[in-house]
Amino acid sequence: MRLNKKTILAGTALAAAALIIATGVYFAKYPGNPPTSEPRAGEPNAKQADALTAKSVELNETQVQSIKVEPAGERTFVIQREAVGSIDFNQDMTVQVFSPYQGKIAGLFAKLGDEVAKGRKLYTIDSPDLGQAESTLIAAAGVLELTTR
């Protein structure tokens, strides 16, 4: 089964609408915060939750000793990005050439290693779009000829 753009667009719109409706139902059922249950094993209890939202913290002696206080100041941070790969120059002195039209190459006028000047024809393309446009033009010319007689 081939999918066209209309089918894909309709499916995407339907999925988005379903997601919006489900979100609306959820928030209509639970306005504000979602329902809570008793804390399970490994989850913070009410006392621990209060400590997480508290505005002050109590530290013991070892925790206080591990804190270092300094005046605020400006620092320069070096932006460094790591990537896998290699940097090399184009030893073949080649350039990628792409056509703005679809189709297959019907004729090639330059080969690898040839020096080319600006404006020189490199290749010709057999474009199905051009063939369709030619057929449409011929049909329109025929209709024009029949209607103007």
Short mmCIF file of C-alpha atoms in Angstrom, two decimals:
data_model
loop_
_atom_site.label_atom_id
_atom_site.label_comp_id
_atom_site.label_asym_id
_atom_site.label_seq_id
_atom_site.Cartn_x
_atom_site.Cartn_y
_atom_site.Cartn_z
CA MET A 1 0.00 0.00 0.00
CA ARG A 2 1.46 3.33 -1.03
CA LEU A 3 0.88 6.29 1.23
CA ASN A 4 0.41 9.66 -0.33
CA LYS A 5 0.85 13.03 1.35
CA LYS A 6 -2.87 13.45 2.04
CA THR A 7 -3.09 10.10 3.87
CA ILE A 8 -0.02 10.86 5.98
CA LEU A 9 -1.30 14.37 6.78
CA ALA A 10 -4.73 13.05 7.75
CA GLY A 11 -3.21 10.38 10.00
CA THR A 12 -0.95 12.91 11.69
CA ALA A 13 -3.86 15.30 12.26
CA LEU A 14 -5.98 12.48 13.71
CA ALA A 15 -3.19 11.42 16.09
CA ALA A 16 -2.64 15.03 17.21
CA ALA A 17 -6.37 15.51 17.83
CA ALA A 18 -6.53 12.29 19.88
CA LEU A 19 -3.55 13.43 21.97
CA ILE A 20 -5.14 16.85 22.59
CA ILE A 21 -8.46 15.27 23.62
CA ALA A 22 -6.74 12.79 25.95
CA THR A 23 -4.74 15.60 27.58
CA GLY A 24 -7.90 17.69 28.02
CA VAL A 25 -9.77 14.78 29.64
CA TYR A 26 -6.87 14.12 32.00
CA PHE A 27 -6.58 17.73 33.16
CA ALA A 28 -10.38 18.08 33.43
CA LYS A 29 -10.46 15.04 35.70
CA TYR A 30 -7.45 16.12 37.82
CA PRO A 31 -7.26 19.94 37.93
CA GLY A 32 -4.11 21.19 39.61
CA ASN A 33 -1.89 18.37 40.83
CA PRO A 34 -2.51 14.76 39.76
CA PRO A 35 -3.75 12.32 42.44
CA THR A 36 -1.19 11.19 44.99
CA SER A 37 -0.94 7.90 46.82
CA GLU A 38 0.91 6.72 49.88
CA PRO A 39 4.68 6.63 49.32
CA ARG A 40 5.99 3.25 48.31
CA ALA A 41 9.31 1.70 49.28
CA GLY A 42 12.17 3.81 47.94
CA GLU A 43 10.00 6.93 47.51
CA PRO A 44 10.41 9.93 49.83
CA ASN A 45 7.88 10.15 52.65
CA ALA A 46 6.16 13.38 53.75
CA LYS A 47 9.09 14.42 55.97
CA GLN A 48 11.58 13.92 53.14
CA ALA A 49 9.29 15.73 50.68
CA ASP A 50 9.08 18.70 53.08
CA ALA A 51 12.88 18.76 53.24
CA LEU A 52 13.02 18.93 49.44
CA THR A 53 10.73 21.96 49.32
CA ALA A 54 12.07 23.70 52.44
CA LYS A 55 13.63 27.16 52.22
CA SER A 56 16.48 26.32 54.63
CA VAL A 57 18.80 23.35 55.12
CA GLU A 58 20.38 22.01 58.29
CA LEU A 59 23.91 20.64 57.83
CA ASN A 60 26.01 18.54 60.16
CA GLU A 61 29.67 19.35 60.94
CA THR A 62 31.21 17.25 58.13
CA GLN A 63 28.86 18.76 55.56
CA VAL A 64 29.74 22.29 56.69
CA GLN A 65 33.47 21.52 56.37
CA SER A 66 33.03 20.33 52.78
CA ILE A 67 31.55 23.68 51.67
CA LYS A 68 33.90 26.33 50.30
CA VAL A 69 32.64 29.93 50.12
CA GLU A 70 34.24 32.42 47.70
CA PRO A 71 33.22 35.81 46.37
CA ALA A 72 31.36 35.82 43.05
CA GLY A 73 33.40 36.78 40.00
CA GLU A 74 33.71 36.44 36.26
CA ARG A 75 35.45 33.50 34.66
CA THR A 76 36.18 32.57 31.07
CA PHE A 77 34.89 29.18 30.00
CA VAL A 78 36.32 27.52 26.91
CA ILE A 79 33.68 26.00 24.66
CA GLN A 80 34.96 22.59 23.68
CA ARG A 81 33.13 20.03 21.58
CA GLU A 82 34.35 16.55 20.87
CA ALA A 83 33.51 14.69 17.69
CA VAL A 84 34.64 11.55 15.95
CA GLY A 85 36.10 12.03 12.49
CA SER A 86 39.05 13.30 10.56
CA ILE A 87 39.89 16.61 8.94
CA ASP A 88 41.44 16.41 5.50
CA PHE A 89 41.56 18.58 2.43
CA ASN A 90 39.99 17.53 -0.84
CA GLN A 91 42.93 15.82 -2.54
CA ASP A 92 40.95 15.09 -5.70
CA MET A 93 40.02 18.78 -6.09
CA THR A 94 36.45 17.67 -6.75
CA VAL A 95 33.16 19.46 -6.15
CA GLN A 96 29.77 17.88 -5.52
CA VAL A 97 27.35 19.00 -8.25
CA PHE A 98 23.62 18.58 -7.77
CA SER A 99 20.86 19.32 -10.23
CA PRO A 100 17.72 21.13 -9.09
CA TYR A 101 15.70 18.76 -11.31
CA GLN A 102 14.90 15.07 -10.98
CA GLY A 103 15.90 12.57 -13.60
CA LYS A 104 18.74 10.44 -14.81
CA ILE A 105 21.88 11.66 -16.53
CA ALA A 106 21.52 11.23 -20.28
CA GLY A 107 24.88 12.65 -21.32
CA LEU A 108 28.12 13.52 -19.53
CA PHE A 109 30.39 16.21 -20.95
CA ALA A 110 33.13 16.39 -18.27
CA LYS A 111 35.09 13.62 -16.60
CA LEU A 112 37.00 13.31 -13.34
CA GLY A 113 40.15 15.40 -13.54
CA ASP A 114 38.94 17.69 -16.34
CA GLU A 115 39.32 21.41 -15.78
CA VAL A 116 36.03 23.16 -16.35
CA ALA A 117 35.16 26.82 -16.72
CA LYS A 118 32.14 28.64 -15.39
CA GLY A 119 29.13 28.15 -17.64
CA ARG A 120 30.41 24.98 -19.33
CA LYS A 121 27.80 22.26 -19.81
CA LEU A 122 28.62 19.31 -17.52
CA TYR A 123 25.74 16.92 -18.18
CA THR A 124 22.24 16.62 -19.58
CA ILE A 125 19.31 15.17 -17.67
CA ASP A 126 16.41 13.09 -18.93
CA SER A 127 13.73 14.56 -16.67
CA PRO A 128 10.29 12.95 -16.40
CA ASP A 129 8.92 16.35 -15.32
CA LEU A 130 10.11 17.87 -18.59
CA GLY A 131 8.50 15.04 -20.57
CA GLN A 132 5.22 15.59 -18.74
CA ALA A 133 5.42 19.34 -19.39
CA GLU A 134 6.06 18.71 -23.10
CA SER A 135 3.04 16.38 -23.29
CA THR A 136 0.86 18.97 -21.57
CA LEU A 137 2.07 21.67 -23.96
CA ILE A 138 1.32 19.52 -27.03
CA ALA A 139 -2.14 18.67 -25.69
CA ALA A 140 -2.88 22.34 -24.93
CA ALA A 141 -1.71 23.36 -28.42
CA GLY A 142 -4.01 20.74 -29.94
CA VAL A 143 -6.99 21.97 -27.91
CA LEU A 144 -6.20 25.57 -28.89
CA GLU A 145 -6.05 24.63 -32.56
CA LEU A 146 -9.40 22.81 -32.38
CA THR A 147 -11.16 25.62 -30.54
CA THR A 148 -9.88 28.44 -32.78
CA ARG A 149 -11.03 26.91 -36.12
#
